[in-house]
Coordinates of C-alpha atoms and ligand atoms in Angstrom, one line a residue:
Chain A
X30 CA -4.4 69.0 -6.3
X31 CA -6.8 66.5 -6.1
X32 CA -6.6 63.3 -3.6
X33 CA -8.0 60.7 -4.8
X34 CA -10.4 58.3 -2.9
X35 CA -12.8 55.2 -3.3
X36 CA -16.2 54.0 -2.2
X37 CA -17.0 50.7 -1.5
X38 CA -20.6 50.1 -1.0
X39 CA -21.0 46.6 0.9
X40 CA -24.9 46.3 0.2
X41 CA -23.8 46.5 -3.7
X42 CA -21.4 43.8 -3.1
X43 CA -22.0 40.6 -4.4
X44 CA -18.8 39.2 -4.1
X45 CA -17.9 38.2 -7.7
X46 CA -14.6 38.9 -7.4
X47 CA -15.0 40.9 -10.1
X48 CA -12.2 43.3 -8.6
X49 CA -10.1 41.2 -8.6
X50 CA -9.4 39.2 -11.4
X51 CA -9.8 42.2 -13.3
X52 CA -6.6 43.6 -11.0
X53 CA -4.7 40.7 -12.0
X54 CA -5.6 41.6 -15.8
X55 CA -4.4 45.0 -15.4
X56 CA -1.6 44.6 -13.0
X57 CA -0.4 41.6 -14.5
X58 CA 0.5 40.1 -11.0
X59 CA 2.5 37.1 -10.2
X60 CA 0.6 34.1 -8.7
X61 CA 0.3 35.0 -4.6
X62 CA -0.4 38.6 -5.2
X63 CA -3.8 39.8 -5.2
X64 CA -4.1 43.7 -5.0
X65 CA -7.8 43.9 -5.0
X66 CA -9.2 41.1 -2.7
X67 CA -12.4 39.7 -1.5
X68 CA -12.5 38.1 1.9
X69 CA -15.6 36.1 2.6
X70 CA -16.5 35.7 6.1
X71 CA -19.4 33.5 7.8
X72 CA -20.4 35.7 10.9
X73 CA -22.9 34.8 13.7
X74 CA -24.0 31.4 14.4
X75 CA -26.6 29.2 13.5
X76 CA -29.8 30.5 13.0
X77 CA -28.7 33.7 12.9
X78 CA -25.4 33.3 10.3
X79 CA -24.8 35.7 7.3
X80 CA -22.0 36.1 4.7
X81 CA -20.0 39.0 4.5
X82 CA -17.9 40.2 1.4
X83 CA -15.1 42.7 2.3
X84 CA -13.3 43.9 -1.2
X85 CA -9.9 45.2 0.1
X86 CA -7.2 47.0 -1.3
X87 CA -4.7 49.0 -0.5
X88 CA -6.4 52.1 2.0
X89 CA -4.4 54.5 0.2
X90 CA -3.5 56.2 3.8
X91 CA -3.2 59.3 4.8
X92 CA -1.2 58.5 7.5
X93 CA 0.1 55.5 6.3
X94 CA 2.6 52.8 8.7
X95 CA 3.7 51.3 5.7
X96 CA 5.7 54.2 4.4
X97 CA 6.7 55.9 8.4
X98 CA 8.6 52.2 8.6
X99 CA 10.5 52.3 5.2
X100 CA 14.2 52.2 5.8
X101 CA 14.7 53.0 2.4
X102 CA 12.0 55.7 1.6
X103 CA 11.4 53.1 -1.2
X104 CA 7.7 53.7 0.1
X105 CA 6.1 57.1 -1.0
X106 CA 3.4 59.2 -0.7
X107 CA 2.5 61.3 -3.4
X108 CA 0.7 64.9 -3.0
X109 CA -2.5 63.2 -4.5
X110 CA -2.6 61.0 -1.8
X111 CA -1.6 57.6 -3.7
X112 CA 0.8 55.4 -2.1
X113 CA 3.4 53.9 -4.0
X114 CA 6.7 51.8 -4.1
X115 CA 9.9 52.7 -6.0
X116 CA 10.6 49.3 -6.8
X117 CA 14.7 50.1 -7.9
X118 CA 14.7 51.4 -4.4
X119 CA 12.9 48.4 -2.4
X120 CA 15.8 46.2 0.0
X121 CA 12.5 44.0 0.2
X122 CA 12.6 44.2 4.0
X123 CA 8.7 43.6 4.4
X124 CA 9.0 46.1 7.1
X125 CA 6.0 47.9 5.4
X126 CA 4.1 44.3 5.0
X127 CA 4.7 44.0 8.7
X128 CA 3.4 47.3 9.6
X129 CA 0.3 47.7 6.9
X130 CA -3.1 46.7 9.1
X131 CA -4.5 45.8 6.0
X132 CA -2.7 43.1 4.4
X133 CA -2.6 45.5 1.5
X134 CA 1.2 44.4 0.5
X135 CA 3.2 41.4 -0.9
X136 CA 6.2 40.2 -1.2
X137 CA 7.2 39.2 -5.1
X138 CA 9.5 36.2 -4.0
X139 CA 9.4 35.1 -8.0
X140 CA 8.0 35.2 -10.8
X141 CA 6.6 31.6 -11.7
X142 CA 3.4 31.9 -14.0
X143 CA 0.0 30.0 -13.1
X144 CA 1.1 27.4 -15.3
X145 CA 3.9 25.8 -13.5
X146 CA 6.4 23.5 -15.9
X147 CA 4.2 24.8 -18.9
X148 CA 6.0 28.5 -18.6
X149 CA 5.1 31.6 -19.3
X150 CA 1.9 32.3 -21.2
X151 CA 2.8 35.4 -23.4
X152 CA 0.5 37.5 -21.2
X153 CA 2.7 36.7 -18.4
X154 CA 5.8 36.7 -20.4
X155 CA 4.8 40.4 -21.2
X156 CA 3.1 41.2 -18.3
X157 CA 5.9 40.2 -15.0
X158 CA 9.2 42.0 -16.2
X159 CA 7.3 44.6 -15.1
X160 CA 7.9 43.7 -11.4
X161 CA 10.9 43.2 -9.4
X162 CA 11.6 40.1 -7.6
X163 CA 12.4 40.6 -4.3
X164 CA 10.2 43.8 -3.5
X165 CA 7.0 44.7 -2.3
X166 CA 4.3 44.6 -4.7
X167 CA 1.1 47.1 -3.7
X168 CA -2.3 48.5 -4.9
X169 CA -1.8 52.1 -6.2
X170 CA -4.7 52.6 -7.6
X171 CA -3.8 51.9 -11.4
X172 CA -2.0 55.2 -11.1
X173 CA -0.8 54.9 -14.6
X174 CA -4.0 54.7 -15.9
X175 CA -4.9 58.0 -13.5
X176 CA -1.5 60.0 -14.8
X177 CA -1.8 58.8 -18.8
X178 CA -6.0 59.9 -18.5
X179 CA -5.3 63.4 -16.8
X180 CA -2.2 64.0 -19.7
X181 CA -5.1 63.4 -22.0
X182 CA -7.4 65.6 -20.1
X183 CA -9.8 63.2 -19.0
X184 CA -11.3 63.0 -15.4
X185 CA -10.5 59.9 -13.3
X186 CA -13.4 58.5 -11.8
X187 CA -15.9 59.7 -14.4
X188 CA -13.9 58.7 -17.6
X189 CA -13.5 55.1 -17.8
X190 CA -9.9 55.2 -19.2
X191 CA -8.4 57.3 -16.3
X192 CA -9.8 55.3 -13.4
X193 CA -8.7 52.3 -11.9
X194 CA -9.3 48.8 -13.5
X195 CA -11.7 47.4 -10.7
X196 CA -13.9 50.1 -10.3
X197 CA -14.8 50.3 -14.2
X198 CA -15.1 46.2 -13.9
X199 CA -17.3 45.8 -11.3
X200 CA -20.4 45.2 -12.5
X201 CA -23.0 45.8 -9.3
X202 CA -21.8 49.1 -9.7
X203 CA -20.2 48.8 -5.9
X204 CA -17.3 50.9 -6.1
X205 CA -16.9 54.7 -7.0
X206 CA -13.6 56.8 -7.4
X207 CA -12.8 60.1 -7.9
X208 CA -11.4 63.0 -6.1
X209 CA -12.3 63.7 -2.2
X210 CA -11.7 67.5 -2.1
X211 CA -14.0 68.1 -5.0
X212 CA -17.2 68.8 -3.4
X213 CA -19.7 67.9 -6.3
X214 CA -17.3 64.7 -7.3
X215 CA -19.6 61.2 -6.6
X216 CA -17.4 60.0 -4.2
X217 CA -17.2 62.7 -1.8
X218 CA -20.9 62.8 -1.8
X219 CA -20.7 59.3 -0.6
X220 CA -18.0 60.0 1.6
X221 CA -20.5 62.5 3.4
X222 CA -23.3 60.3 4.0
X223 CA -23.3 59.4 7.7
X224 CA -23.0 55.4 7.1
X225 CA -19.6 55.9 5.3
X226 CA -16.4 54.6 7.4
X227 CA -13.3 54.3 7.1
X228 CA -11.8 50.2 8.6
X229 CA -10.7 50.2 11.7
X230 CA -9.7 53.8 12.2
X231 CA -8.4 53.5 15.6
X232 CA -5.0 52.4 14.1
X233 CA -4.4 56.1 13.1
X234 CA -4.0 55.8 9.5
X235 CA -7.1 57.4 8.1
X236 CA -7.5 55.6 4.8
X237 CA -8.6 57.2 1.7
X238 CA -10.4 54.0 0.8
X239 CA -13.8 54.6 2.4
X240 CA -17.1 51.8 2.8
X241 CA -20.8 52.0 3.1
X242 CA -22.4 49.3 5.0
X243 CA -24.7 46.0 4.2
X244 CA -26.0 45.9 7.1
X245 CA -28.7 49.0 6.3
X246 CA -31.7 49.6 4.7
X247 CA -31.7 51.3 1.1
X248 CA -34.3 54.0 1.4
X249 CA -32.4 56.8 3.3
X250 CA -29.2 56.0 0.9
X251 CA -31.9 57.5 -2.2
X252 CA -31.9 60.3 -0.2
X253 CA -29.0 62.1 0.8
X254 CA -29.1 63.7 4.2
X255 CA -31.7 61.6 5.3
X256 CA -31.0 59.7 8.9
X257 CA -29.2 57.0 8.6
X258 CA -31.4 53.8 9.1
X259 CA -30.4 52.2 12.5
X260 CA -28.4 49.7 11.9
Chain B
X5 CA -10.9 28.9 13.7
X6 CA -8.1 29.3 15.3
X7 CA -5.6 31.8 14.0
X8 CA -2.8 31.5 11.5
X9 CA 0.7 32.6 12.8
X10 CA 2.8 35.7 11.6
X11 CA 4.6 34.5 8.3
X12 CA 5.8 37.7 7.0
X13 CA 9.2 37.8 9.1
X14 CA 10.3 34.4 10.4
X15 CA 12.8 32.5 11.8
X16 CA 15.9 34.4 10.3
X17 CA 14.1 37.9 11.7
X18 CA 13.7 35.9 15.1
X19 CA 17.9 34.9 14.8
X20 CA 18.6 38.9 14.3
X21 CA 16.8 39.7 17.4
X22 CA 18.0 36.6 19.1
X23 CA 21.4 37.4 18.2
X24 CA 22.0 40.9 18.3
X25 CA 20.3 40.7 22.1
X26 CA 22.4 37.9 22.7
X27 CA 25.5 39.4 21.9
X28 CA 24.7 42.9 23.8
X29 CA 23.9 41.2 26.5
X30 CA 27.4 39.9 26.7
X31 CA 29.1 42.6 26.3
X32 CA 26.5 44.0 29.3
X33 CA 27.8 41.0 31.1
X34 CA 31.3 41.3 30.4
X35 CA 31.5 45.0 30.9
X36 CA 29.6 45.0 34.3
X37 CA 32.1 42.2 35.3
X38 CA 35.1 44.5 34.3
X39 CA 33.5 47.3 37.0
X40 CA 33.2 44.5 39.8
X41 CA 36.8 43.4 39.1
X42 CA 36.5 40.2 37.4
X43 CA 38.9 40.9 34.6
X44 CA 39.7 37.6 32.8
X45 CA 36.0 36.6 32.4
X46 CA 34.8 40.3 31.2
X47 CA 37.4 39.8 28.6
X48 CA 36.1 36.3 27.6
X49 CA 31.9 37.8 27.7
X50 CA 33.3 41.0 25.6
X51 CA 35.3 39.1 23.2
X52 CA 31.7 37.0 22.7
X53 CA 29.3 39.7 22.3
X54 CA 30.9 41.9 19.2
X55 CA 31.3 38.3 17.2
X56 CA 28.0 37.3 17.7
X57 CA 26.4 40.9 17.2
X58 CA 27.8 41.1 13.8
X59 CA 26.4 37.6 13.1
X60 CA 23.0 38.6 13.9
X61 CA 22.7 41.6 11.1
X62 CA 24.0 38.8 8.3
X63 CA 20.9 37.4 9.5
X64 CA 18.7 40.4 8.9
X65 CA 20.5 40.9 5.7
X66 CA 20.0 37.3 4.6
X67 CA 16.2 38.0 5.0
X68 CA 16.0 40.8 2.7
X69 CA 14.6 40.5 -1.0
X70 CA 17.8 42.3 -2.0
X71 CA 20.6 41.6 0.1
X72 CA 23.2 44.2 -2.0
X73 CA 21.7 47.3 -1.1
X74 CA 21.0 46.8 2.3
X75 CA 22.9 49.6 3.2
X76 CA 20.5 52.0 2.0
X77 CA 18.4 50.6 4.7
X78 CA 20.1 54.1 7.1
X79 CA 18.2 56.2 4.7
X80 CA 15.2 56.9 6.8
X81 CA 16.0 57.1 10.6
X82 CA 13.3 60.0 11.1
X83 CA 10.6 57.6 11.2
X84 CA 11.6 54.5 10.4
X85 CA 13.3 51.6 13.6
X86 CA 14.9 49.6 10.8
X87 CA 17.2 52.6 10.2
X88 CA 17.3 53.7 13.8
X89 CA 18.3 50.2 15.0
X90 CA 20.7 50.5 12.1
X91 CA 22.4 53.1 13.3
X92 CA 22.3 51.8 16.7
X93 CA 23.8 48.2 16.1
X94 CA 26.5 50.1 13.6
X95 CA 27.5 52.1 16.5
X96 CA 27.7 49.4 19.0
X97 CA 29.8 47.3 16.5
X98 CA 32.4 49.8 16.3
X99 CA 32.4 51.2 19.9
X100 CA 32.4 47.3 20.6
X101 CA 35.1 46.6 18.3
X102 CA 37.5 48.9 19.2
X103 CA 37.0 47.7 23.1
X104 CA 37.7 44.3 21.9
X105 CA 40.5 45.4 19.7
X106 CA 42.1 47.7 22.0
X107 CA 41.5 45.3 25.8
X108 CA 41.7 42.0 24.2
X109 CA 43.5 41.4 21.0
X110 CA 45.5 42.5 19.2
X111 CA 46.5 45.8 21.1
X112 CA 45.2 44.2 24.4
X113 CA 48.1 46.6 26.6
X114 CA 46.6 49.8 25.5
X115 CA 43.0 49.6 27.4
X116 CA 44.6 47.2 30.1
X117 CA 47.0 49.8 31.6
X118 CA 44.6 52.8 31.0
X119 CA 41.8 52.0 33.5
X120 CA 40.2 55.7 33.0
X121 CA 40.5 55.4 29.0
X122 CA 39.0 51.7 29.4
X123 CA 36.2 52.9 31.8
X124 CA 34.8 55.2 29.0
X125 CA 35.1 53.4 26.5
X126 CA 33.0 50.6 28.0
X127 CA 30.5 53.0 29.2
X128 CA 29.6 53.9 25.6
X129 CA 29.4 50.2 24.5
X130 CA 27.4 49.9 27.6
X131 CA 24.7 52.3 26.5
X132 CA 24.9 51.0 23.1
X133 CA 24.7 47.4 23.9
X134 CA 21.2 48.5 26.5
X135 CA 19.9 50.4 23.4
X136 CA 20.4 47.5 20.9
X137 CA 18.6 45.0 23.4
X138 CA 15.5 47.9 23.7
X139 CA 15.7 48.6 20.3
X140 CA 15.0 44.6 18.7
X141 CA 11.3 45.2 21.2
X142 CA 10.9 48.6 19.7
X143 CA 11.3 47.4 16.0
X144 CA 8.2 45.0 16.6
X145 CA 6.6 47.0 19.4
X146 CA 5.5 49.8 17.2
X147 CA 3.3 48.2 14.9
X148 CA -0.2 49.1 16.1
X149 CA -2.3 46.8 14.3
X150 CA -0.3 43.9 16.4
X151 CA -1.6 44.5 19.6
X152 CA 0.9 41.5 20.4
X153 CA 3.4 43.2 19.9
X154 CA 2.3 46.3 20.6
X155 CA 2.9 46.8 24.4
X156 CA 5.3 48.4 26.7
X157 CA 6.8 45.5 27.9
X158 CA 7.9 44.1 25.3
X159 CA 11.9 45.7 24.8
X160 CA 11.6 45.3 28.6
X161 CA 11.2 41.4 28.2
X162 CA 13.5 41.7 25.3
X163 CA 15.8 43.2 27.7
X164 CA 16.1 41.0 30.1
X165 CA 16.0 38.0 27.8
X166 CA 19.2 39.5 26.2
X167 CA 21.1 39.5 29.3
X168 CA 20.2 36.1 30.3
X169 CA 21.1 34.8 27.1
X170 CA 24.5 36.6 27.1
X171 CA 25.1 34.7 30.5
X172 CA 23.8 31.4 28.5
X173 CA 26.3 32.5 26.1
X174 CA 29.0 32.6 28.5
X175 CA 28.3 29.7 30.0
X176 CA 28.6 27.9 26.7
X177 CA 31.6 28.7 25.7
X178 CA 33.4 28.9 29.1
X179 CA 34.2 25.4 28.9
X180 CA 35.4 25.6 25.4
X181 CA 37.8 28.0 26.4
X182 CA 39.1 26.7 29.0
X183 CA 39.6 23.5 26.9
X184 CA 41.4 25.3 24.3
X185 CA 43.0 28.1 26.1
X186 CA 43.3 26.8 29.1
X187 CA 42.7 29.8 31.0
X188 CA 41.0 28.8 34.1
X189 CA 41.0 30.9 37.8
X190 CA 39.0 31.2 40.6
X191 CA 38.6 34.5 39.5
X192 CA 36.3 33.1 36.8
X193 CA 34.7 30.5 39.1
X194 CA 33.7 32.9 41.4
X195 CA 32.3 35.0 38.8
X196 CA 30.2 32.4 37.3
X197 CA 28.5 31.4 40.4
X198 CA 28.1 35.1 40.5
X199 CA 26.4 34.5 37.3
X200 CA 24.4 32.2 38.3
X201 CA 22.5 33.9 41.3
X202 CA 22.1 36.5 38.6
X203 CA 20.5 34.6 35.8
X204 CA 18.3 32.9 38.3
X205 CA 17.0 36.4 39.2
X206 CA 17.2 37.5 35.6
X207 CA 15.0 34.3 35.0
X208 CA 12.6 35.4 37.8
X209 CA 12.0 38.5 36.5
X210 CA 11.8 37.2 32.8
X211 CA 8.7 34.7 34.0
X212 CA 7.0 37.3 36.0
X213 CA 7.2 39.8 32.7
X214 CA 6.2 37.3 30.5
X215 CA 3.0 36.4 33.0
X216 CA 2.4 40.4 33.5
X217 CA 2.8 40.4 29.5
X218 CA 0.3 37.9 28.7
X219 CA -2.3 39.5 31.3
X220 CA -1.9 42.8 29.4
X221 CA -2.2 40.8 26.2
X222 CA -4.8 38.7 26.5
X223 CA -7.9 41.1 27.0
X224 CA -6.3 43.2 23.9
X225 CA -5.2 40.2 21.5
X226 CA -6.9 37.4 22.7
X227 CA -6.1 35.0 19.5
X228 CA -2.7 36.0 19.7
X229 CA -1.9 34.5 23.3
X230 CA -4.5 31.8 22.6
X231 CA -1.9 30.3 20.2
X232 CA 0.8 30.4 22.6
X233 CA -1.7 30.0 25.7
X234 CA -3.6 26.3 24.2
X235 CA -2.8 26.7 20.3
X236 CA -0.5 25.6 17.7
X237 CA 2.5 27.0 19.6
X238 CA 1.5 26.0 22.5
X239 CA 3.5 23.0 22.9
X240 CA 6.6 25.1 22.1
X241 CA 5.4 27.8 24.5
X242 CA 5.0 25.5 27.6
X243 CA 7.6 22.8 26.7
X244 CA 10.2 24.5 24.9
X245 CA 10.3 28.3 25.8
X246 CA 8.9 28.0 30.2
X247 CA 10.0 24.4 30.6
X248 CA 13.2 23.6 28.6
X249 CA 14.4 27.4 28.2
X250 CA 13.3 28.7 31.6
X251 CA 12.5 26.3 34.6
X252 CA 15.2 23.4 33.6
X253 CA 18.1 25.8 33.6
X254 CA 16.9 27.9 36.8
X255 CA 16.8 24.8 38.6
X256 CA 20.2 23.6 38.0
X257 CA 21.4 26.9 38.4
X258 CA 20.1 27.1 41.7
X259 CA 21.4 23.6 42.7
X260 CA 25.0 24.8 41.7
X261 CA 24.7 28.0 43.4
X262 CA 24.0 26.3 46.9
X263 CA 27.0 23.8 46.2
X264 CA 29.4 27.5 46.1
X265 CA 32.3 25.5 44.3
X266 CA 33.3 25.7 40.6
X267 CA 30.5 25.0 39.1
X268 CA 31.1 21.5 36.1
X269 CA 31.6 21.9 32.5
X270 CA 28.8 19.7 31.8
X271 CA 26.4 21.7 33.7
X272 CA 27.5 25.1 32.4
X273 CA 27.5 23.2 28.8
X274 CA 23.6 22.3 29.0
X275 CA 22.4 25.6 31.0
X276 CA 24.6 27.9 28.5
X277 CA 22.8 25.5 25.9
X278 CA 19.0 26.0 27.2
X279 CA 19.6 29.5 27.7
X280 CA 20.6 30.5 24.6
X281 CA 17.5 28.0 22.9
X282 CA 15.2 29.2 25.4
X283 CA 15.9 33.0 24.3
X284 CA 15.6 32.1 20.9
X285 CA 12.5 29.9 20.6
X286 CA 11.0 33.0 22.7
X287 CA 11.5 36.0 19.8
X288 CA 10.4 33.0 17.6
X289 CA 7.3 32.6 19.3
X290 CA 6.9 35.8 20.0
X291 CA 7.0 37.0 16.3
X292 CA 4.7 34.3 15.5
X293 CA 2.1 35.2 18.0
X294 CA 2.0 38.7 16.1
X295 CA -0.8 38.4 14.1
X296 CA -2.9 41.0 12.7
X297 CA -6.0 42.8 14.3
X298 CA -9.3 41.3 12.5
X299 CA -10.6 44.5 10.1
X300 CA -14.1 45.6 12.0
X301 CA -17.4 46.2 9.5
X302 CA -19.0 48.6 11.5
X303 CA -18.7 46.9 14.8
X304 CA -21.3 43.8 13.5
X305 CA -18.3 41.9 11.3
X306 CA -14.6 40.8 12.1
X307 CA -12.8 39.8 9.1
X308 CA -9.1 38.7 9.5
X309 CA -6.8 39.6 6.4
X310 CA -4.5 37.4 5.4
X311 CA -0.7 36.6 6.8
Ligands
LIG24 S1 -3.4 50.3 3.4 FE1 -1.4 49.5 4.0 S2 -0.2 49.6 2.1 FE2 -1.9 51.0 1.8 S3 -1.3 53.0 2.5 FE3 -2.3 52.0 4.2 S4 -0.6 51.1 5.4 FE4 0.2 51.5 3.3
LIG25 S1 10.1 46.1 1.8 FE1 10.7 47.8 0.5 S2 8.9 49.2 0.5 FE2 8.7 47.8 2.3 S3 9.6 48.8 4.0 FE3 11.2 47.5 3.1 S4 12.3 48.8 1.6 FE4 10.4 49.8 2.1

């Protein structure tokens, strides 16, 4: 069984939001929801101010709060690690929302397109029956692509139809997925470089969605088990 | 930039914990009262608390997405305190129904000449009613990426808070029933003076929690208690919650406890009042103040997520 995992490299980022729009392509999400996100922050002051790009989605945790807090067991984790909602079984207690440290989930209060008075476009027409109002809306990492490429025998994370819609979209090449057990898969190569972290890990939840840092010179990342360059 | 407040659960969340504390905490009342003799005002506090207990989880109901099915919300108590406190409430709105039913109407004569029955029957709502106050801190108190919330002390405030406002709660509606009903003793003068030493106490130790609270707080969440502290809530926080919900009623309180006599209507009208505001605005605020931890990029960037 494989459990699946991502890379975010921050050095790759550019913050195109790239990520996310594509997210919103595939997912078809109402307006408010944004399951692949980029928060730009300032940081430091002047002189010394840069820009950081965080892409954030849902960690995909192994221990995860979201689904330890839901009532309903609505919230799920499957053996391959991906974290998902039964929407039929969602009360829409934002319990999980509450409890996720990421700001990973959202509530679908309704389904009004972008367009306001204009109404649905047919992408949206097509695209939002698909969610429930009144439920909790989360990444899952296009786990319908994932299950519909492994039926076809294709590899998520190397085949472009069986991984998840931001990862093939983004174009600096900043985010790599595939499976964290497998040794020789890209991923958990990058996952063993020194520099990789998981965000804030002291909440306990160990997140499957992993990051390499900006803040680091590129040489030693050319060559694996080189030191790390001090940060 | 300052922080944005909690928006995820809001001020119908805040009524369910306001509520179900408020409503334990007067059957707390009214059942301690029963053990110290004062029978006629028990039976008013415990004929207040189931009423206003069942109110509170329509409020929690209210604020789900899908309000049909919210009994499936039992169908994880190994993990999760929605279904705990589920449980919990459920059993104290039976235990505290059937007290109510059995000591006050409509089959008042069967607890009231069975002291022994009554006594254990109260017990058990009495362990119930101390859980449910604990649990409405636990349900928040959990959540470790709120370091707001997420402190010991918290069901302990909660606690107390729920008492006090129980004794608000009594206080406002005393004079309502004695209007209607006309029942009206010394008995129940003496006990609400009684009341009132306690809430002063109660009051005391809600300040001095709420100070120890915001010392533990403040290294761990600073932008949390900066909002209450000098921020966007703070004129609710100083005003509304210490001044108007705290100090104000303490202080007449303590003027109509020196006078020893029956204390007036209008006074147990406007204390009941500010009590049960005060307790209110407080889970209000408090849920408010829970905001998120910022996300840490390797220790050089905070980045605060959203909501
Ligand atoms: S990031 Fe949030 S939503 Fe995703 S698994 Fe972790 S706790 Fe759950
Ligand atoms: S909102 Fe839905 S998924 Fe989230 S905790 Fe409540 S029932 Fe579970």
């Amino acid at each position: 069984m494989p459990r699946w995992g991502m890379v975010i490299d921050l050095l790759k980022c550019i913050g195109c939001y790239g990520c996310q729009t594509s997210c919103k392509a595939e997912n078809a999400t109402p307006p408010g929801v944004t399951l692949a996100r980029v928060e730009v922050s300032e940081v430091g002051s002047y002189p010394n101010v840069s820009r950081v790009n965080l892409p954030l989605l849902c960690m995909q945790c192994n221990s995860p709060p979201c689904q330890s807090v839901c009532p309903t067991e609505a919230t799920q984790k499957r053996p391959d690690g991906i974290v998902f909602v039964d929407a039929e079984k969602c009360i829409g207690c934002k319990y999980c929302m509450i409890a996720c440290p990421y700001g990973a989930r959202y509530f679908v209060e309704d389904v009004r397109g972008y367009f306001g008075n204009q109404g649905l476009t047919p992408y949206e027409a097509d695209g939002y029956p698909g969610h429930r109002t009144g439920t909790v809306l989360k990444c899952d990492y296009c786990r319908h692509r994932i299950d519909a490429g492994m039926a076809k025998g294709l590899k998520p994370g190397v085949d472009r139809e069986a991984t998840p819609a931001c990862v093939i979209n983004c174009m600096a090449k900043a985010r790599t997925f595939g499976d964290l057990d497998d040794p020789n898969s890209e991923v958990a190569q990058l996952v063993a470089r020194a520099q990789a972290f998981q965000l804030n890990p002291e909440f306990g939840t160990d997140p499957n969605t992993r990051y390499l840092p900006a803040g680091r010179s590129v040489a030693p990342m050319e060559t694996p088990g080189a030191r790390p360059a001090k940060e | 930039m300052e922080a944005i407040p909690q928006s995820v659960w809001r001020w119908k969340i805040a009524a369910y914990l306001f509520l179900a504390g408020t409503g334990a905490g007067a059957l707390i009342v009214g059942i301690l009262g029963d053990f110290t003799g004062y029978v006629v005002s028990a039976k008013i506090s415990v004929a207040l608390g189931v009423p206003l207990v069942a109110l509170s989880t329509w409020f929690l109901i209210l604020d789900l997405g899908h309000p049909e099915k919210f009994f499936t919300a039992v169908l994880h108590p190994s993990t999760s305190w929605i279904s705990r406190g589920f449980l919990i409430v459920s059993a104290l709105l039976i235990s505290g129904g059937v007290l109510t039913i059995l000591w006050i109407w409509p089959c008042g004569r069967i607890l009231d000449g069975n002291q022994g029955l009554r006594m254990a029957v109260e017990i058990i709502v009495l362990g119930l009613a101390v859980a449910t106050c604990v649990y409405t801190g636990i349900l928040i108190g959990i959540v470790v990426s709120r370091p707001f919330w997420n402190n010991p002390l918290l069901p302990v405030l909660f606690l107390i808070s729920a008492v006090s406002t129980g004794i608000g709660g009594l206080f406002f509606i005393t004079p309502i029933v004695r209007a209607t009903l006309g029942v009206s003793s010394s008995e129940t003068a003496r006990f609400l003076i009684h009341l009132e030493w306690a809430d002063m106490i109660l009051l005391l130790s809600e300040g001095i929690t709420i100070y120890l609270y915001l010392t533990v707080v403040y290294s761990r969440a600073p932008e949390a208690a900066g909002l209450l502290l000098r921020g966007k809530l703070s004129g609710m926080f100083w005003g509304g919650f210490l001044g108007a919900g705290l100090f104000i009623p303490a202080l007449i309180e303590l003027f109509d406890w020196a006078d020893q006599k029956t204390p007036p209507l209008l006074a147990l009208l406007i204390t009941g009042t500010l009590l049960l505001a005060g307790g209110f605005l407080m889970r209000l605020l408090i849920l408010a103040a829970g905001i998120r931890s910022p996300l840490i990029v390797r220790a050089r960037f905070r980045v605060r997520p959203g909501f």
